[in-house]
């Protein structure tokens, strides 16, 4: 046994250095250095040497996956049941997003250059220097992170009144900052009146899957133009997660502050459930979806943890507009909303929750040739809002008072970034969880003068507070204005969480924690 050069394995490390330089992967210096040290050992026995290279190939793949931004293997195994539902065409579409022609060409060029220059360049020395440089950069990044924590931004702390904000300068670790955030949120609860003060009104929530502000920017759609007929627009609303089930549960539990992902799937006080609070006031709850709700047990989640136990509106006879990424039918939004509206006259007052997956990644237009779903996103978005605008006109023509809210679940990650390719939502990055929310008050006596845009970071609790205020101040009787409802509206720092993944801002910069490990800055840019 003796030490030797790394030979062709240098190419592996050179490729990883290039990927790391462009931010396509992370790079664990210790494990990569240990792997290089193992490869540098040359065994005298040919069988052992051959076994080393075979095992090295396995380790190389595992190590590359570990350094990538792809979800950990254990999380993929948990999602195996859902992944099995993906259609073959959708698998191919995802594969083309991960492996591009440019990437293959670059790999080919690097390989040719390596073979050509290896005759006079000692690439093992280059690899060792590369490991030292990456390790030095990592130490500098850690020092910068420590400095961020040591020089904190003003920390908002709640005192006796949970909606009164006190700014203090307190040096906090990210874990302490997160714990304080959830402790402060635990004090928040909307207080609904015992009876409606003034004219009755319906509450309708349209929960849209896969539409963030970043997605609208990618297709050239302005948030304010899209919501030009709405009274209130939240341009920086925090969905707090990047998956549909948790997002829906968080919306349905809007009457309490934001909870951790773990607490989200535990029993919550009945007062936290927005639709339960409305039900106590005589509202009849309705659940409507343009899909069957089976994927990831969506229907069961909103029932068990969201407090919506009503039987979903039957859509079996509705026309199919799209096919989902699992080939399941997605029904026409216009047909489903019209169908519900035709039978809703007996519901006085009415609280309706509508969930649409028309914009979900992987969807295909019905009876059309298969194309990349990213290309059809603008078409599907245009069709969806044409249907919604028609629905709004029919609500206005109907003559009943309505508080209509459009609340996206999360974004589609249409463009992707250095960490996650387009469509991947494992990490709740700012581009995915910053969604555009809008509210429209429909009624003959409503005082609505012009569109009000709220640019502050807000979240679900603010929506519950607006519903509660509308119930107490007779806004539909003309005795209060929409602008007055927005006074002292609760804001919220942008904290988002999936299973095992947390995103939080530190000194106005997003940081992430994966599986309880160290906090690291979320790479910015493409």
XYZ file of C-alpha atoms in Angstrom:
526
model
C 0.000 0.000 0.000
C 1.358 3.417 -0.999
C 0.183 6.904 -1.978
C -0.297 7.817 -5.613
C -1.949 10.464 -7.766
C -5.714 10.534 -8.168
C -5.547 9.910 -11.901
C -8.905 10.128 -13.669
C -10.628 10.879 -10.351
C -9.237 14.399 -10.639
C -11.839 14.967 -13.336
C -14.583 14.215 -10.807
C -13.266 16.867 -8.418
C -12.682 19.408 -11.185
C -16.305 19.074 -12.281
C -17.479 19.510 -8.688
C -15.289 22.579 -8.243
C -16.884 24.085 -11.357
C -20.394 23.285 -10.151
C -19.605 24.750 -6.734
C -18.157 27.911 -8.294
C -21.396 28.508 -10.193
C -23.487 27.747 -7.105
C -25.066 24.616 -8.594
C -24.006 22.520 -5.583
C -22.740 22.899 -2.044
C -19.369 21.393 -1.127
C -18.577 19.547 2.114
C -14.809 19.933 2.321
C -14.206 17.299 5.000
C -16.070 14.453 3.274
C -14.625 15.323 -0.132
C -11.106 15.525 1.297
C -11.564 12.164 3.010
C -12.785 10.674 -0.264
C -9.751 12.074 -2.105
C -7.440 10.652 0.566
C -8.999 7.204 0.153
C -8.555 7.362 -3.614
C -4.903 8.393 -3.171
C -4.136 5.088 -1.417
C -2.842 2.517 -3.903
C -3.168 -1.122 -2.826
C -0.703 -3.750 -3.993
C -3.372 -6.436 -4.416
C -5.129 -5.898 -7.799
C -8.504 -7.166 -6.505
C -8.495 -4.725 -3.587
C -7.459 -1.894 -5.901
C -10.266 -2.760 -8.306
C -12.770 -2.990 -5.435
C -11.608 0.451 -4.259
C -12.506 2.017 -7.602
C -15.867 0.215 -7.769
C -16.797 1.369 -4.269
C -15.345 4.767 -5.135
C -17.818 5.098 -8.009
C -20.684 4.416 -5.590
C -19.304 6.872 -3.028
C -18.799 9.477 -5.756
C -22.469 9.369 -6.735
C -23.632 9.459 -3.109
C -21.272 12.315 -2.278
C -22.350 14.321 -5.330
C -25.997 13.874 -4.341
C -25.176 14.894 -0.763
C -23.465 18.053 -1.998
C -26.328 18.873 -4.364
C -29.366 20.913 -3.373
C -31.665 17.994 -4.104
C -33.863 16.715 -1.236
C -32.170 14.276 1.168
C -32.662 10.605 0.298
C -34.672 9.948 3.468
C -37.166 12.619 2.425
C -37.488 11.121 -1.040
C -38.281 7.723 0.473
C -41.027 9.331 2.548
C -42.469 10.827 -0.648
C -42.083 7.602 -2.629
C -45.837 7.026 -2.700
C -46.475 10.470 -4.179
C -43.604 10.223 -6.663
C -45.022 6.929 -7.957
C -48.108 8.856 -9.050
C -46.085 11.002 -11.467
C -46.766 10.248 -15.105
C -43.880 9.070 -17.285
C -44.093 12.253 -19.349
C -43.735 14.384 -16.225
C -40.670 12.392 -15.145
C -39.038 13.121 -18.506
C -39.959 16.805 -18.210
C -38.316 17.021 -14.773
C -35.242 15.199 -16.058
C -34.746 17.780 -18.823
C -34.782 20.524 -16.192
C -32.027 18.848 -14.174
C -29.832 17.818 -17.113
C -29.577 20.431 -19.846
C -27.801 20.271 -23.205
C -25.480 23.093 -22.077
C -24.511 21.063 -19.022
C -23.663 18.008 -21.130
C -21.630 20.118 -23.576
C -19.715 21.747 -20.725
C -18.954 18.334 -19.236
C -17.690 17.143 -22.618
C -15.393 20.176 -22.991
C -13.971 19.755 -19.470
C -13.319 16.074 -20.116
C -11.490 16.716 -23.388
C -9.411 19.503 -21.843
C -8.539 17.228 -18.932
C -7.304 14.409 -21.165
C -5.374 16.812 -23.358
C -3.629 18.721 -20.534
C -3.087 15.798 -18.142
C 0.122 14.988 -20.006
C 1.920 18.002 -18.479
C -0.285 19.216 -15.596
C -0.269 17.411 -12.226
C -4.014 17.551 -11.585
C -3.721 15.894 -8.184
C -1.940 19.047 -7.027
C -4.749 21.109 -8.580
C -7.329 19.041 -6.667
C -5.513 19.506 -3.363
C -5.234 23.249 -3.936
C -8.930 23.331 -4.866
C -9.887 21.595 -1.619
C -7.812 24.093 0.379
C -9.372 27.079 -1.437
C -12.937 25.820 -0.956
C -12.195 25.110 2.694
C -10.825 28.629 3.155
C -13.930 30.126 1.493
C -16.125 28.064 3.780
C -14.335 29.425 6.846
C -14.827 32.977 5.584
C -18.531 32.347 4.931
C -18.927 30.981 8.455
C -17.189 34.057 9.872
C -19.508 36.296 7.877
C -22.508 34.399 9.224
C -21.236 34.785 12.795
C -20.846 38.518 12.171
C -24.446 38.684 10.933
C -25.622 37.103 14.147
C -23.328 39.235 16.305
C -24.681 42.427 14.683
C -28.396 41.771 14.702
C -31.163 43.643 13.009
C -33.784 45.215 15.283
C -35.818 42.417 16.831
C -39.580 42.810 17.084
C -40.811 41.584 20.449
C -44.428 41.370 21.617
C -45.223 42.398 25.151
C -48.560 42.305 26.992
C -50.512 43.146 23.851
C -49.437 40.652 21.168
C -50.233 43.154 18.408
C -48.104 45.912 19.954
C -44.571 45.810 18.575
C -41.557 46.875 20.605
C -38.209 47.230 18.829
C -35.192 46.138 20.872
C -31.569 45.426 20.039
C -30.923 41.885 21.232
C -28.167 39.614 19.953
C -29.920 36.377 19.021
C -28.867 33.171 17.382
C -31.109 32.043 14.506
C -32.549 29.293 16.713
C -33.411 31.830 19.410
C -34.891 34.164 16.810
C -37.063 31.341 15.477
C -38.174 30.254 18.960
C -39.120 33.849 19.825
C -41.075 34.164 16.588
C -43.184 31.091 17.307
C -43.648 32.114 20.935
C -44.911 35.535 19.838
C -47.193 33.984 17.225
C -48.682 31.672 19.860
C -50.162 34.754 21.579
C -52.189 35.750 18.520
C -55.870 34.838 18.208
C -58.701 36.574 16.379
C -61.745 37.406 18.474
C -64.909 37.010 16.462
C -68.165 38.671 17.570
C -71.042 36.671 19.008
C -73.264 37.897 16.182
C -72.892 39.720 12.873
C -73.059 43.487 13.365
C -74.902 44.845 10.340
C -75.681 43.309 6.983
C -74.855 39.667 6.348
C -72.251 38.784 3.738
C -70.807 35.646 2.199
C -67.131 34.760 2.649
C -65.530 33.142 -0.408
C -61.867 32.084 -0.495
C -60.226 30.989 -3.734
C -57.075 29.047 -2.811
C -54.850 28.884 -5.919
C -52.009 26.390 -6.185
C -48.665 27.524 -7.687
C -48.783 31.296 -8.142
C -46.127 33.501 -6.536
C -45.124 37.061 -7.324
C -41.918 35.684 -8.896
C -43.977 33.478 -11.231
C -46.038 36.461 -12.373
C -42.847 38.423 -13.014
C -41.538 35.495 -15.073
C -44.544 35.643 -17.413
C -44.738 39.439 -17.501
C -47.911 39.870 -15.441
C -48.266 42.799 -13.024
C -49.851 41.972 -9.668
C -51.784 45.236 -9.509
C -53.021 44.869 -13.097
C -54.102 41.288 -12.470
C -56.073 42.453 -9.443
C -57.194 45.772 -10.951
C -60.821 45.211 -9.910
C -59.943 44.223 -6.329
C -59.979 46.565 -3.342
C -56.971 45.322 -1.363
C -53.777 43.746 -2.713
C -51.078 42.200 -0.518
C -47.913 42.246 -2.616
C -45.697 40.435 -0.083
C -47.918 37.848 1.568
C -46.094 34.948 3.235
C -47.596 31.547 2.446
C -45.249 30.132 5.142
C -44.706 26.870 3.237
C -44.184 25.626 -0.313
C -46.540 22.628 -0.302
C -50.287 22.556 -0.871
C -51.553 20.572 2.117
C -49.710 22.583 4.776
C -50.562 25.843 2.992
C -54.271 25.024 2.995
C -54.192 24.045 6.680
C -52.371 27.266 7.574
C -55.032 29.279 5.718
C -57.875 27.425 7.395
C -56.212 28.039 10.785
C -55.746 31.739 10.053
C -57.500 32.789 13.258
C -54.353 31.981 15.273
C -50.721 32.923 14.728
C -48.262 30.924 12.650
C -47.175 27.588 14.098
C -44.241 25.306 13.408
C -44.591 22.526 10.845
C -44.759 19.941 13.629
C -47.529 21.763 15.494
C -49.453 22.182 12.254
C -50.329 18.486 12.243
C -51.557 18.367 15.808
C -54.953 19.294 17.166
C -55.533 23.042 17.451
C -58.109 24.972 19.521
C -61.396 25.362 17.682
C -60.996 29.149 17.868
C -58.032 28.857 15.475
C -60.189 27.494 12.652
C -61.497 30.343 10.497
C -64.441 28.399 9.108
C -65.414 27.067 12.540
C -65.589 30.665 13.782
C -67.867 31.523 10.878
C -69.970 28.426 11.474
C -70.691 29.600 15.026
C -72.190 32.761 13.499
C -74.597 30.744 11.361
C -72.474 30.374 8.255
C -72.907 27.255 6.162
C -69.500 25.925 5.155
C -68.872 24.694 1.617
C -65.829 22.841 0.231
C -65.302 23.031 -3.528
C -62.315 21.767 -5.554
C -61.583 21.364 -9.253
C -59.724 18.105 -8.553
C -60.394 14.924 -6.588
C -58.151 15.893 -3.646
C -56.517 12.494 -3.340
C -52.897 13.491 -4.013
C -50.900 13.734 -0.773
C -54.213 13.193 1.081
C -55.187 16.829 0.512
C -58.881 16.274 1.174
C -58.131 14.441 4.406
C -55.707 17.125 5.609
C -58.151 20.017 5.299
C -60.783 17.894 7.007
C -58.689 16.662 9.943
C -56.408 19.630 10.552
C -58.224 22.508 8.831
C -61.610 21.963 10.426
C -63.459 21.671 7.086
C -65.570 18.548 7.506
C -68.203 19.403 4.895
C -68.689 16.993 1.995
C -66.943 18.430 -1.085
C -69.153 19.719 -3.890
C -69.722 16.992 -6.503
C -67.843 17.787 -9.716
C -67.994 14.401 -11.487
C -70.204 15.719 -14.290
C -68.080 18.815 -14.937
C -65.991 19.192 -18.132
C -62.291 18.313 -17.828
C -59.950 21.185 -18.749
C -56.564 19.722 -17.820
C -54.756 16.541 -16.882
C -52.588 16.670 -13.780
C -48.982 15.506 -13.450
C -50.452 12.155 -12.334
C -52.929 12.078 -15.275
C -55.850 12.758 -12.938
C -58.630 15.022 -14.277
C -58.614 18.723 -13.425
C -62.011 20.233 -14.088
C -62.858 23.593 -15.624
C -62.686 26.368 -13.010
C -65.533 28.216 -14.710
C -67.779 25.162 -14.768
C -67.075 24.210 -11.146
C -67.570 27.734 -9.789
C -70.752 28.213 -11.852
C -72.055 24.845 -10.707
C -71.558 25.758 -7.075
C -73.077 29.209 -7.567
C -76.258 27.737 -9.051
C -77.000 25.820 -5.855
C -75.684 28.378 -3.337
C -78.817 30.537 -3.025
C -80.090 28.471 -0.113
C -76.853 29.173 1.778
C -77.387 32.356 3.820
C -74.840 33.348 4.886
C -72.326 31.170 3.089
C -68.621 30.445 3.673
C -66.998 28.756 0.691
C -63.458 27.379 0.349
C -62.377 26.704 -3.239
C -59.132 24.966 -4.164
C -57.811 24.908 -7.724
C -54.744 23.103 -9.090
C -55.009 24.524 -12.620
C -51.556 26.126 -12.379
C -49.750 23.144 -10.844
C -46.475 22.061 -12.410
C -46.800 19.195 -14.885
C -50.401 19.905 -15.906
C -51.315 19.272 -19.545
C -54.114 20.836 -21.578
C -56.871 18.289 -22.209
C -56.981 16.836 -25.732
C -53.788 18.676 -26.704
C -50.327 17.277 -27.579
C -48.011 17.048 -24.583
C -45.701 20.056 -24.125
C -43.493 21.308 -21.326
C -45.847 22.556 -18.608
C -43.669 25.641 -18.061
C -44.607 26.744 -21.594
C -48.333 26.392 -20.911
C -48.216 28.231 -17.568
C -49.048 31.642 -19.133
C -51.959 30.058 -21.030
C -53.281 28.305 -17.947
C -52.882 31.468 -15.877
C -54.785 33.521 -18.460
C -57.584 30.937 -18.583
C -57.821 30.740 -14.802
C -58.203 34.476 -14.327
C -60.641 34.740 -17.188
C -62.759 32.216 -15.280
C -62.273 34.062 -11.985
C -63.213 37.419 -13.515
C -66.375 35.879 -14.955
C -67.140 34.462 -11.510
C -66.710 37.935 -9.976
C -69.142 39.444 -12.501
C -71.711 36.787 -11.679
C -71.280 37.462 -7.957
C -71.862 41.164 -8.585
C -74.912 40.487 -10.735
C -76.308 38.162 -8.075
C -76.738 41.108 -5.721
C -75.537 39.527 -2.471
C -72.838 40.964 -0.215
C -69.577 39.033 -0.613
C -66.091 39.242 0.860
C -64.005 37.516 -1.819
C -60.393 36.557 -1.126
C -57.830 35.117 -3.535
C -55.039 33.393 -1.620
C -52.342 31.437 -3.504
C -51.022 28.371 -1.679
C -47.420 28.873 -2.790
C -45.445 29.569 -5.951
C -44.598 27.293 -8.864
C -40.860 28.159 -8.832
C -41.270 28.755 -12.534
C -37.746 30.069 -13.121
C -35.795 28.039 -10.587
C -32.530 29.228 -9.041
C -29.071 28.012 -8.053
C -30.488 25.770 -5.361
C -33.676 24.378 -6.881
C -34.411 23.686 -10.522
C -37.707 24.941 -11.931
C -40.661 23.236 -10.297
C -38.760 21.961 -7.238
C -40.211 23.350 -3.993
C -38.429 21.355 -1.310
C -36.963 24.497 0.266
C -39.511 27.299 0.932
C -37.405 30.044 -0.636
C -38.627 33.672 -0.678
C -39.462 33.431 -4.388
C -41.825 30.534 -3.658
C -43.532 31.732 -0.466
C -44.027 35.407 -1.435
C -47.485 35.242 -2.989
C -49.970 37.906 -4.193
C -53.200 37.993 -2.172
C -56.237 40.129 -2.987
C -59.603 40.954 -1.418
C -62.738 42.327 -3.050
C -65.802 43.564 -1.183
C -68.887 43.089 -3.329
C -72.056 44.924 -2.350
C -74.087 47.998 -3.342
C -73.242 49.997 -0.212
C -69.538 49.171 0.163
C -67.243 52.210 0.391
C -64.392 51.204 -1.925
C -62.705 54.093 -3.730
C -59.493 52.736 -5.256
C -57.118 49.795 -5.021
C -55.092 49.721 -1.794
C -51.720 47.960 -2.037
C -50.161 46.605 1.166
C -46.418 46.128 0.644
C -45.594 45.066 4.210
C -44.939 41.393 4.889
C -48.200 39.860 6.087
C -49.622 36.393 6.505
C -52.787 34.446 7.260
C -53.596 36.000 10.637
C -54.111 39.367 8.928
C -56.840 37.824 6.747
C -58.658 36.449 9.775
C -58.462 39.855 11.446
C -59.999 41.490 8.361
C -62.882 39.001 8.346
C -63.453 39.635 12.051
C -63.414 43.420 11.553
C -65.825 43.173 8.627
C -68.217 41.176 10.817
C -68.068 43.802 13.560
C -68.135 47.118 11.663
C -70.921 46.762 9.085
C -68.675 47.527 6.131
C -71.383 46.204 3.794
C -73.943 48.623 5.225
C -71.810 51.595 4.256
C -70.962 52.420 7.880
C -67.246 51.746 7.487
C -64.762 52.003 4.638
C -62.419 49.351 3.294
C -59.475 51.641 4.128
C -60.510 51.731 7.797
C -60.455 47.940 7.946
C -56.734 48.011 7.162
C -55.783 50.182 10.143
C -53.379 48.453 12.568
C -53.224 45.423 10.308
C -50.881 42.835 11.871
C -47.637 42.255 9.974
C -45.368 39.218 10.235
C -41.698 38.403 9.570
C -41.174 36.038 6.653
C -40.633 32.611 8.234
C -41.465 29.523 6.177
C -41.190 25.842 6.926
C -41.546 22.437 5.295
C -40.812 19.104 6.899
C -37.154 19.308 7.946
C -36.577 22.641 6.169
C -36.857 26.183 7.564
C -36.315 29.549 5.857
C -35.945 32.729 7.889
C -34.490 36.167 7.314
C -31.370 37.218 9.249
C -30.379 40.866 8.711
C -32.647 41.112 5.661
C -31.095 38.058 4.030
C -32.738 34.616 3.756
C -31.082 31.778 5.653
C -32.079 28.123 5.641
C -31.743 25.192 8.016
C -31.955 21.639 6.689
C -32.851 18.726 8.967
C -31.896 20.599 12.142
C -28.335 21.306 10.930
C -26.424 24.559 10.706
C -27.992 27.692 9.276
C -26.609 28.851 5.923
C -27.355 31.757 3.589
C -29.710 30.884 0.754
C -27.764 31.456 -2.495
C -29.153 34.366 -4.481
C -29.374 34.755 -8.253
C -29.675 32.230 -11.054
